[in-house]
mmCIF file of C-alpha atoms in Angstrom:
data_model
loop_
_atom_site.group_PDB
_atom_site.id
_atom_site.type_symbol
_atom_site.label_atom_id
_atom_site.label_comp_id
_atom_site.label_asym_id
_atom_site.label_seq_id
_atom_site.Cartn_x
_atom_site.Cartn_y
_atom_site.Cartn_z
ATOM 1 C CA MET A 31 -10.258 17.296 -6.776
ATOM 2 C CA ALA A 32 -18.001 16.545 -6.432
ATOM 3 C CA ASP A 33 -16.416 17.410 -10.912
ATOM 4 C CA ALA A 34 -11.455 18.818 -8.631
ATOM 5 C CA LYS A 35 -14.479 17.686 -11.049
ATOM 6 C CA VAL A 36 -15.759 18.610 -11.106
ATOM 7 C CA ILE A 37 -18.898 17.215 -10.377
ATOM 8 C CA VAL A 38 -21.192 15.695 -12.958
ATOM 9 C CA PHE A 39 -24.009 13.433 -11.903
ATOM 10 C CA ASP A 40 -24.563 10.700 -14.435
ATOM 11 C CA GLU A 41 -27.153 8.268 -13.224
ATOM 12 C CA ASP A 42 -26.994 6.143 -16.357
ATOM 13 C CA ARG A 43 -23.365 5.114 -16.107
ATOM 14 C CA PRO A 44 -23.233 1.437 -15.098
ATOM 15 C CA ARG A 45 -21.119 0.758 -12.065
ATOM 16 C CA ARG A 46 -20.528 -2.504 -10.287
ATOM 17 C CA ARG A 47 -18.439 -2.662 -7.193
ATOM 18 C CA PRO A 48 -18.965 -5.245 -4.475
ATOM 19 C CA ALA A 49 -20.153 -3.953 -1.146
ATOM 20 C CA GLY A 50 -17.426 -3.924 1.426
ATOM 21 C CA ARG A 51 -16.163 -2.729 4.739
ATOM 22 C CA ARG A 52 -13.418 -0.428 5.893
ATOM 23 C CA VAL A 53 -10.133 -2.105 5.045
ATOM 24 C CA ARG A 54 -7.179 -2.086 7.351
ATOM 25 C CA VAL A 55 -3.991 -1.400 5.427
ATOM 26 C CA ALA A 56 -1.166 -3.232 7.154
ATOM 27 C CA SER A 57 2.227 -4.518 6.137
ATOM 28 C CA GLU A 58 2.810 -8.258 5.841
ATOM 29 C CA PRO A 59 4.973 -9.842 8.553
ATOM 30 C CA GLN A 60 8.635 -9.884 7.598
ATOM 31 C CA SER A 61 11.398 -12.172 8.737
ATOM 32 C CA GLY A 62 14.011 -9.433 8.790
ATOM 33 C CA PRO A 63 13.922 -5.879 10.042
ATOM 34 C CA GLY A 64 10.771 -4.236 8.730
ATOM 35 C CA PRO A 65 9.392 -0.730 8.720
ATOM 36 C CA GLU A 66 8.671 -1.019 12.416
ATOM 37 C CA ALA A 67 12.333 -1.390 13.129
ATOM 38 C CA SER A 68 13.230 1.735 11.232
ATOM 39 C CA VAL A 69 10.781 3.958 13.104
ATOM 40 C CA PRO A 70 11.180 3.953 16.883
ATOM 41 C CA PRO A 71 8.029 4.009 18.989
ATOM 42 C CA VAL A 72 6.989 7.370 20.311
ATOM 43 C CA GLU A 73 7.970 7.653 23.959
ATOM 44 C CA PRO A 74 6.111 9.835 26.437
ATOM 45 C CA VAL A 75 7.719 13.225 26.869
ATOM 46 C CA ALA A 76 9.443 13.537 30.220
ATOM 47 C CA ASP A 77 8.070 16.174 32.561
ATOM 48 C CA GLY A 78 11.426 17.858 32.741
ATOM 49 C CA VAL A 79 11.389 18.497 29.000
ATOM 50 C CA ARG A 80 8.190 20.488 29.192
ATOM 51 C CA GLY A 81 8.730 24.134 29.692
ATOM 52 C CA ALA A 82 6.102 26.743 30.360
ATOM 53 C CA GLY A 83 3.591 26.583 27.541
ATOM 54 C CA GLY A 84 5.593 23.904 25.741
ATOM 55 C CA SER A 85 3.327 20.906 26.380
ATOM 56 C CA GLY A 86 1.176 21.757 23.370
ATOM 57 C CA TRP A 87 4.119 21.510 21.007
ATOM 58 C CA ASP A 88 5.228 18.290 22.683
ATOM 59 C CA ARG A 89 1.832 16.731 22.087
ATOM 60 C CA ARG A 90 1.809 17.886 18.472
ATOM 61 C CA LEU A 91 5.267 16.459 17.886
ATOM 62 C CA ALA A 92 4.340 13.163 19.506
ATOM 63 C CA GLY A 93 1.109 13.017 17.524
ATOM 64 C CA GLY A 94 2.938 13.821 14.297
ATOM 65 C CA LEU A 95 5.521 11.097 14.899
ATOM 66 C CA ALA A 96 2.801 8.598 15.713
ATOM 67 C CA PHE A 97 0.966 9.562 12.505
ATOM 68 C CA LEU A 98 4.116 9.073 10.423
ATOM 69 C CA ARG A 99 4.771 5.720 12.046
ATOM 70 C CA ARG A 100 1.251 4.501 11.170
ATOM 71 C CA ARG A 101 1.668 5.655 7.556
ATOM 72 C CA ILE A 102 5.040 3.937 7.177
ATOM 73 C CA THR A 103 3.948 0.678 8.784
ATOM 74 C CA GLY A 104 0.580 0.628 7.018
ATOM 75 C CA GLU A 105 -1.428 0.661 10.247
ATOM 76 C CA TYR A 106 -4.309 2.759 8.939
ATOM 77 C CA GLU A 107 -7.703 2.131 7.378
ATOM 78 C CA VAL A 108 -9.418 3.029 4.125
ATOM 79 C CA ASP A 109 -12.958 2.193 3.101
ATOM 80 C CA GLU A 110 -14.054 0.365 -0.035
ATOM 81 C CA PHE A 111 -13.937 3.618 -2.041
ATOM 82 C CA GLY A 112 -10.372 4.386 -0.947
ATOM 83 C CA TYR A 113 -11.355 7.066 1.598
ATOM 84 C CA ASP A 114 -8.636 7.668 4.195
ATOM 85 C CA GLU A 115 -10.248 9.608 7.046
ATOM 86 C CA GLU A 116 -7.071 10.055 9.086
ATOM 87 C CA LEU A 117 -5.080 11.419 6.131
ATOM 88 C CA THR A 118 -7.954 13.736 5.217
ATOM 89 C CA ASP A 119 -8.219 15.141 8.749
ATOM 90 C CA GLN A 120 -4.516 15.403 9.488
ATOM 91 C CA VAL A 121 -3.127 16.505 6.123
ATOM 92 C CA LEU A 122 -5.603 17.401 3.378
ATOM 93 C CA MET A 123 -7.906 19.535 5.538
ATOM 94 C CA THR A 124 -4.882 21.255 7.055
ATOM 95 C CA LEU A 125 -3.649 22.191 3.583
ATOM 96 C CA MET A 126 -7.039 23.564 2.503
ATOM 97 C CA ARG A 127 -7.801 25.627 5.622
ATOM 98 C CA PRO A 128 -5.501 28.578 4.791
ATOM 99 C CA LEU A 129 -7.395 29.012 1.507
ATOM 100 C CA PHE A 130 -10.708 28.714 3.324
ATOM 101 C CA ASP A 131 -9.967 30.925 6.335
ATOM 102 C CA ARG A 132 -7.483 33.517 5.084
ATOM 103 C CA TYR A 133 -7.566 33.658 1.308
ATOM 104 C CA PHE A 134 -11.273 33.341 0.477
ATOM 105 C CA ARG A 135 -12.415 34.196 4.032
ATOM 106 C CA VAL A 136 -15.443 31.940 3.650
ATOM 107 C CA GLU A 137 -18.551 32.807 5.654
ATOM 108 C CA VAL A 138 -20.798 29.815 6.353
ATOM 109 C CA LYS A 139 -24.536 30.159 6.981
ATOM 110 C CA GLY A 140 -27.314 27.686 7.696
ATOM 111 C CA VAL A 141 -25.044 24.806 8.670
ATOM 112 C CA GLU A 142 -27.716 23.766 11.187
ATOM 113 C CA ASN A 143 -29.784 22.576 8.205
ATOM 114 C CA ILE A 144 -27.360 19.674 7.723
ATOM 115 C CA PRO A 145 -28.506 16.653 9.772
ATOM 116 C CA LYS A 146 -26.402 15.785 12.797
ATOM 117 C CA GLU A 147 -26.328 12.149 11.732
ATOM 118 C CA GLY A 148 -27.549 9.911 8.941
ATOM 119 C CA GLY A 149 -27.405 10.308 5.213
ATOM 120 C CA ALA A 150 -28.183 13.516 3.349
ATOM 121 C CA LEU A 151 -27.557 14.793 -0.170
ATOM 122 C CA ILE A 152 -26.091 18.317 -0.422
ATOM 123 C CA VAL A 153 -26.781 19.862 -3.830
ATOM 124 C CA ALA A 154 -24.795 23.000 -4.725
ATOM 125 C CA ASN A 155 -24.155 25.322 -7.648
ATOM 126 C CA HIS A 156 -20.829 24.899 -9.459
ATOM 127 C CA SER A 157 -18.557 27.649 -10.776
ATOM 128 C CA GLY A 158 -15.080 29.118 -10.863
ATOM 129 C CA THR A 159 -13.312 27.594 -13.922
ATOM 130 C CA LEU A 160 -11.402 25.310 -11.530
ATOM 131 C CA PRO A 161 -13.458 23.294 -9.014
ATOM 132 C CA LEU A 162 -12.176 24.923 -5.831
ATOM 133 C CA ASP A 163 -15.771 25.399 -4.681
ATOM 134 C CA GLY A 164 -16.115 21.665 -4.054
ATOM 135 C CA LEU A 165 -13.046 21.652 -1.816
ATOM 136 C CA MET A 166 -14.187 24.729 0.124
ATOM 137 C CA LEU A 167 -17.603 23.120 0.566
ATOM 138 C CA GLN A 168 -15.914 20.073 2.068
ATOM 139 C CA VAL A 169 -14.026 22.232 4.580
ATOM 140 C CA ALA A 170 -17.167 24.227 5.421
ATOM 141 C CA VAL A 171 -19.123 21.107 6.351
ATOM 142 C CA HIS A 172 -16.322 19.573 8.410
ATOM 143 C CA ASP A 173 -15.146 22.666 10.282
ATOM 144 C CA HIS A 174 -18.465 24.420 10.889
ATOM 145 C CA HIS A 175 -20.862 21.538 11.549
ATOM 146 C CA PRO A 176 -21.132 20.715 15.283
ATOM 147 C CA ALA A 177 -20.537 17.020 14.533
ATOM 148 C CA GLN A 178 -17.591 17.796 12.183
ATOM 149 C CA ARG A 179 -19.138 15.633 9.507
ATOM 150 C CA HIS A 180 -17.276 14.596 6.367
ATOM 151 C CA LEU A 181 -18.680 15.390 2.930
ATOM 152 C CA ARG A 182 -18.220 12.755 0.232
ATOM 153 C CA LEU A 183 -18.161 14.522 -3.137
ATOM 154 C CA LEU A 184 -19.214 12.916 -6.407
ATOM 155 C CA ALA A 185 -16.639 13.657 -9.111
ATOM 156 C CA ALA A 186 -16.444 13.281 -12.894
ATOM 157 C CA ASP A 187 -14.442 10.649 -14.742
ATOM 158 C CA LEU A 188 -11.768 13.218 -15.626
ATOM 159 C CA VAL A 189 -10.768 13.559 -11.968
ATOM 160 C CA PHE A 190 -9.922 9.861 -11.759
ATOM 161 C CA MET A 191 -7.955 9.906 -15.010
ATOM 162 C CA LEU A 192 -5.411 12.483 -13.810
ATOM 163 C CA PRO A 193 -2.205 11.298 -12.117
ATOM 164 C CA VAL A 194 -1.836 12.291 -8.452
ATOM 165 C CA VAL A 195 -5.239 14.013 -8.514
ATOM 166 C CA ASN A 196 -6.878 10.594 -8.833
ATOM 167 C CA GLU A 197 -5.199 9.260 -5.689
ATOM 168 C CA LEU A 198 -5.768 12.425 -3.646
ATOM 169 C CA ALA A 199 -9.437 12.545 -4.644
ATOM 170 C CA ARG A 200 -10.045 8.995 -3.456
ATOM 171 C CA LYS A 201 -8.116 9.577 -0.225
ATOM 172 C CA ALA A 202 -10.272 12.681 0.437
ATOM 173 C CA GLY A 203 -13.465 10.649 0.080
ATOM 174 C CA HIS A 204 -14.480 11.582 -3.458
ATOM 175 C CA THR A 205 -15.986 8.906 -5.650
ATOM 176 C CA LEU A 206 -17.203 8.526 -9.205
ATOM 177 C CA ALA A 207 -20.448 10.345 -9.910
ATOM 178 C CA CYS A 208 -22.819 7.462 -10.494
ATOM 179 C CA ALA A 209 -26.168 6.643 -8.925
ATOM 180 C CA GLU A 210 -25.043 3.302 -7.488
ATOM 181 C CA ASP A 211 -22.128 4.719 -5.482
ATOM 182 C CA ALA A 212 -24.183 7.697 -4.289
ATOM 183 C CA GLN A 213 -26.998 5.476 -3.041
ATOM 184 C CA ARG A 214 -24.621 3.165 -1.187
ATOM 185 C CA LEU A 215 -23.007 6.104 0.579
ATOM 186 C CA LEU A 216 -26.367 7.646 1.507
ATOM 187 C CA GLU A 217 -27.730 4.364 2.842
ATOM 188 C CA ALA A 218 -24.545 4.011 4.915
ATOM 189 C CA GLY A 219 -25.376 7.320 6.625
ATOM 190 C CA GLU A 220 -22.838 9.488 4.792
ATOM 191 C CA LEU A 221 -23.163 13.097 3.654
ATOM 192 C CA VAL A 222 -22.900 13.155 -0.137
ATOM 193 C CA GLY A 223 -22.221 16.285 -2.177
ATOM 194 C CA VAL A 224 -23.199 16.759 -5.814
ATOM 195 C CA MET A 225 -22.998 19.731 -8.188
ATOM 196 C CA PRO A 226 -25.389 18.814 -11.009
ATOM 197 C CA GLU A 227 -24.251 21.604 -13.360
ATOM 198 C CA GLY A 228 -20.952 19.790 -13.832
ATOM 199 C CA PHE A 229 -18.613 21.174 -16.496
ATOM 200 C CA LYS A 230 -21.410 23.396 -17.771
ATOM 201 C CA GLY A 231 -21.251 25.264 -14.473
ATOM 202 C CA ILE A 232 -17.537 25.732 -13.944
ATOM 203 C CA GLY A 233 -16.832 26.290 -17.640
ATOM 204 C CA LYS A 234 -19.442 28.946 -18.378
ATOM 205 C CA PRO A 235 -18.343 32.442 -19.487
ATOM 206 C CA PHE A 236 -18.039 35.231 -16.958
ATOM 207 C CA GLY A 237 -21.041 37.004 -18.462
ATOM 208 C CA ASP A 238 -23.268 34.116 -17.282
ATOM 209 C CA ARG A 239 -22.038 34.160 -13.698
ATOM 210 C CA TYR A 240 -24.557 33.115 -11.038
ATOM 211 C CA LYS A 241 -27.002 31.887 -13.688
ATOM 212 C CA LEU A 242 -27.569 28.215 -12.986
ATOM 213 C CA GLN A 243 -27.124 25.814 -15.879
ATOM 214 C CA ARG A 244 -29.235 22.740 -16.518
ATOM 215 C CA PHE A 245 -29.361 20.258 -13.628
ATOM 216 C CA GLY A 246 -29.047 17.119 -15.721
ATOM 217 C CA ARG A 247 -31.947 14.673 -15.791
ATOM 218 C CA GLY A 248 -32.725 14.695 -12.088
ATOM 219 C CA GLY A 249 -30.649 11.636 -11.205
ATOM 220 C CA PHE A 250 -29.672 13.069 -7.817
ATOM 221 C CA VAL A 251 -33.350 13.356 -6.867
ATOM 222 C CA SER A 252 -33.984 9.735 -7.845
ATOM 223 C CA THR A 253 -31.047 8.593 -5.715
ATOM 224 C CA ALA A 254 -32.236 10.581 -2.681
ATOM 225 C CA LEU A 255 -35.740 9.121 -3.089
ATOM 226 C CA ARG A 256 -34.400 5.563 -3.196
ATOM 227 C CA ALA A 257 -32.267 6.135 -0.098
ATOM 228 C CA GLY A 258 -35.013 8.113 1.701
ATOM 229 C CA THR A 259 -32.557 10.872 2.630
ATOM 230 C CA PRO A 260 -33.169 14.652 2.669
ATOM 231 C CA ILE A 261 -31.847 16.991 -0.005
ATOM 232 C CA VAL A 262 -30.049 20.090 1.306
ATOM 233 C CA PRO A 263 -29.749 22.913 -1.278
ATOM 234 C CA CYS A 264 -26.516 24.907 -1.046
ATOM 235 C CA SER A 265 -25.628 28.270 -2.615
ATOM 236 C CA ILE A 266 -22.020 29.423 -3.063
ATOM 237 C CA VAL A 267 -21.195 33.071 -3.800
ATOM 238 C CA GLY A 268 -17.655 34.243 -4.554
ATOM 239 C CA ALA A 269 -16.323 31.359 -6.628
ATOM 240 C CA GLU A 270 -17.539 32.833 -9.921
ATOM 241 C CA GLU A 271 -14.960 35.639 -9.783
ATOM 242 C CA ILE A 272 -11.778 33.731 -8.896
ATOM 243 C CA TYR A 273 -10.997 33.065 -12.586
ATOM 244 C CA PRO A 274 -13.110 35.388 -14.755
ATOM 245 C CA MET A 275 -13.438 33.293 -17.920
ATOM 246 C CA VAL A 276 -13.604 35.693 -20.869
ATOM 247 C CA GLY A 277 -12.787 33.149 -23.574
ATOM 248 C CA ASN A 278 -12.464 29.458 -24.383
ATOM 249 C CA ALA A 279 -9.794 28.025 -26.688
ATOM 250 C CA LYS A 280 -11.951 25.121 -27.907
ATOM 251 C CA THR A 281 -9.443 23.766 -30.413
ATOM 252 C CA LEU A 282 -6.727 23.566 -27.782
ATOM 253 C CA ALA A 283 -9.179 21.992 -25.355
ATOM 254 C CA ARG A 284 -9.982 19.229 -27.860
ATOM 255 C CA LEU A 285 -6.296 18.566 -28.432
ATOM 256 C CA LEU A 286 -5.705 18.269 -24.685
ATOM 257 C CA GLY A 287 -8.834 16.150 -24.148
ATOM 258 C CA ILE A 288 -10.390 18.536 -21.628
ATOM 259 C CA PRO A 289 -13.873 20.106 -21.629
ATOM 260 C CA TYR A 290 -12.595 23.662 -22.110
ATOM 261 C CA PHE A 291 -9.397 25.720 -22.060
ATOM 262 C CA PRO A 292 -10.106 28.940 -20.163
ATOM 263 C CA ILE A 293 -8.817 32.355 -21.125
ATOM 264 C CA THR A 294 -8.932 34.884 -18.296
ATOM 265 C CA PRO A 295 -7.516 38.412 -17.879
ATOM 266 C CA THR A 296 -4.391 36.853 -16.329
ATOM 267 C CA PHE A 297 -4.159 33.372 -17.920
ATOM 268 C CA PRO A 298 -2.288 32.344 -20.021
ATOM 269 C CA TRP A 299 -0.767 35.814 -20.423
ATOM 270 C CA LEU A 300 1.037 35.803 -17.057
ATOM 271 C CA GLY A 301 2.064 32.155 -17.215
ATOM 272 C CA PRO A 302 1.928 30.224 -13.914
ATOM 273 C CA LEU A 303 1.242 33.451 -12.031
ATOM 274 C CA GLY A 304 -1.978 33.818 -14.014
ATOM 275 C CA ALA A 305 -3.204 30.516 -12.568
ATOM 276 C CA LEU A 306 -3.513 32.037 -9.080
ATOM 277 C CA PRO A 307 -7.171 32.571 -8.149
ATOM 278 C CA LEU A 308 -8.303 36.064 -7.246
ATOM 279 C CA PRO A 309 -8.836 36.504 -3.464
ATOM 280 C CA THR A 310 -12.594 36.978 -3.541
ATOM 281 C CA LYS A 311 -14.806 36.913 -0.443
ATOM 282 C CA TRP A 312 -17.017 33.803 -0.324
ATOM 283 C CA THR A 313 -20.334 32.959 1.297
ATOM 284 C CA ILE A 314 -21.686 29.406 1.528
ATOM 285 C CA GLN A 315 -25.296 29.063 2.635
ATOM 286 C CA PHE A 316 -27.122 25.799 3.303
ATOM 287 C CA GLY A 317 -30.879 25.974 2.770
ATOM 288 C CA GLU A 318 -33.709 24.156 4.485
ATOM 289 C CA PRO A 319 -33.701 20.420 3.715
ATOM 290 C CA ILE A 320 -36.274 18.896 1.396
ATOM 291 C CA ALA A 321 -37.583 15.626 2.844
ATOM 292 C CA THR A 322 -37.887 12.559 0.617
ATOM 293 C CA ASP A 323 -38.770 9.839 3.125
ATOM 294 C CA GLY A 324 -42.514 10.427 2.784
ATOM 295 C CA TYR A 325 -42.717 9.150 -0.779
ATOM 296 C CA ALA A 326 -43.566 5.615 -1.844
ATOM 297 C CA ALA A 327 -40.834 3.293 -3.093
ATOM 298 C CA GLU A 328 -41.968 3.616 -6.711
ATOM 299 C CA ALA A 329 -41.670 7.438 -6.538
ATOM 300 C CA ALA A 330 -38.050 7.209 -7.700
ATOM 301 C CA GLU A 331 -39.341 6.052 -11.092
ATOM 302 C CA ASP A 332 -41.874 8.869 -11.493
ATOM 303 C CA PRO A 333 -40.396 11.299 -14.067
ATOM 304 C CA MET A 334 -42.857 14.096 -13.230
ATOM 305 C CA LEU A 335 -42.010 13.942 -9.519
ATOM 306 C CA MET A 336 -38.280 13.966 -10.293
ATOM 307 C CA PHE A 337 -38.742 16.957 -12.573
ATOM 308 C CA ASN A 338 -40.718 18.869 -9.927
ATOM 309 C CA LEU A 339 -38.247 18.147 -7.116
ATOM 310 C CA THR A 340 -35.266 18.956 -9.335
ATOM 311 C CA ASP A 341 -36.879 22.261 -10.276
ATOM 312 C CA GLN A 342 -37.642 22.984 -6.622
ATOM 313 C CA VAL A 343 -34.008 22.439 -5.604
ATOM 314 C CA ARG A 344 -32.716 24.495 -8.529
ATOM 315 C CA GLU A 345 -35.085 27.400 -7.840
ATOM 316 C CA GLN A 346 -34.192 27.442 -4.149
ATOM 317 C CA ILE A 347 -30.468 27.611 -4.936
ATOM 318 C CA GLN A 348 -30.981 30.317 -7.585
ATOM 319 C CA HIS A 349 -33.187 32.429 -5.316
ATOM 320 C CA THR A 350 -30.618 32.244 -2.510
ATOM 321 C CA LEU A 351 -27.821 33.211 -4.912
ATOM 322 C CA TYR A 352 -29.705 36.347 -5.959
ATOM 323 C CA ARG A 353 -30.428 37.251 -2.339
ATOM 324 C CA LEU A 354 -26.777 36.823 -1.304
ATOM 325 C CA LEU A 355 -25.630 38.915 -4.273
ATOM 326 C CA VAL A 356 -27.966 41.734 -3.275
ATOM 327 C CA GLN A 357 -26.575 41.642 0.268
ATOM 328 C CA ARG A 358 -22.944 41.526 -0.905
ATOM 329 C CA ARG A 359 -21.184 44.887 -0.653
ATOM 330 C CA SER A 360 -17.974 43.952 -2.456
ATOM 331 C CA VAL A 361 -16.510 41.052 -4.421
ATOM 332 C CA PHE A 362 -13.287 41.215 -2.416
ATOM 333 C CA PHE A 363 -14.295 42.601 1.015
#
């Protein structure tokens, strides 16, 4: 867990998946005692049990038991991509918030530029050696947007080849970075996040920090044009310094089948302790949306238009990065 990805947008990768609906995951009826029998229904808490100020804990306990019962009995829903909204809200977001609020102390700006409803494509810079910026972006959209919208990140193939990570990524709403999936999500009114720099962004050396890499071939612009949804540029400051990448063991990376093997001032010298990110102070700023609904249907096939819009998005993100860096007083405070 847009490319971990790590988020690479590859519009040429063929993908075929039948359109579908949200799927209710439920256990088959059983003749003998089933999961329902092993988990008693949650009873209302008696008034006498509630002490002063204790009703909040009672409700949390009851809600937690009800959540566990639904997970055990299979009474929950996932969509055709495997997205589990309840698990994301109740568990995954809860696990990521301490990083967001206390460790990186993320400041969010311009969230009003994200539409209150309907599809939109959020395009952000990518950095940090490990793709924590995608996860923090997901929390920023959900927790700071008035409508608490969910961001569906586009991720690279590598994410879905890793055990455990694959399942968690799908449960959190991530999907393979291909034009077909992105367009279906946008047309369904979802917020989609993409980081077009991909591995080039998160795997660049520390000396190139905050210098945007190539934005692919403009596939994200073509997808937004086809769906008629706005493009929201997003600039993230702070992620570049969490793992200062001073070297790359390319031979070891090839042996492991990964894009790069980072060498930082603490990793691999300090072992597992060196894998802890530095507690930098982050800022995430959403820029003014770029409308795409005014173009003709054939505009998505116009290479010059795609080049111009891609360059416009890239320049807006880069300009905002420079401005935020000038305003930043300290990497850590």
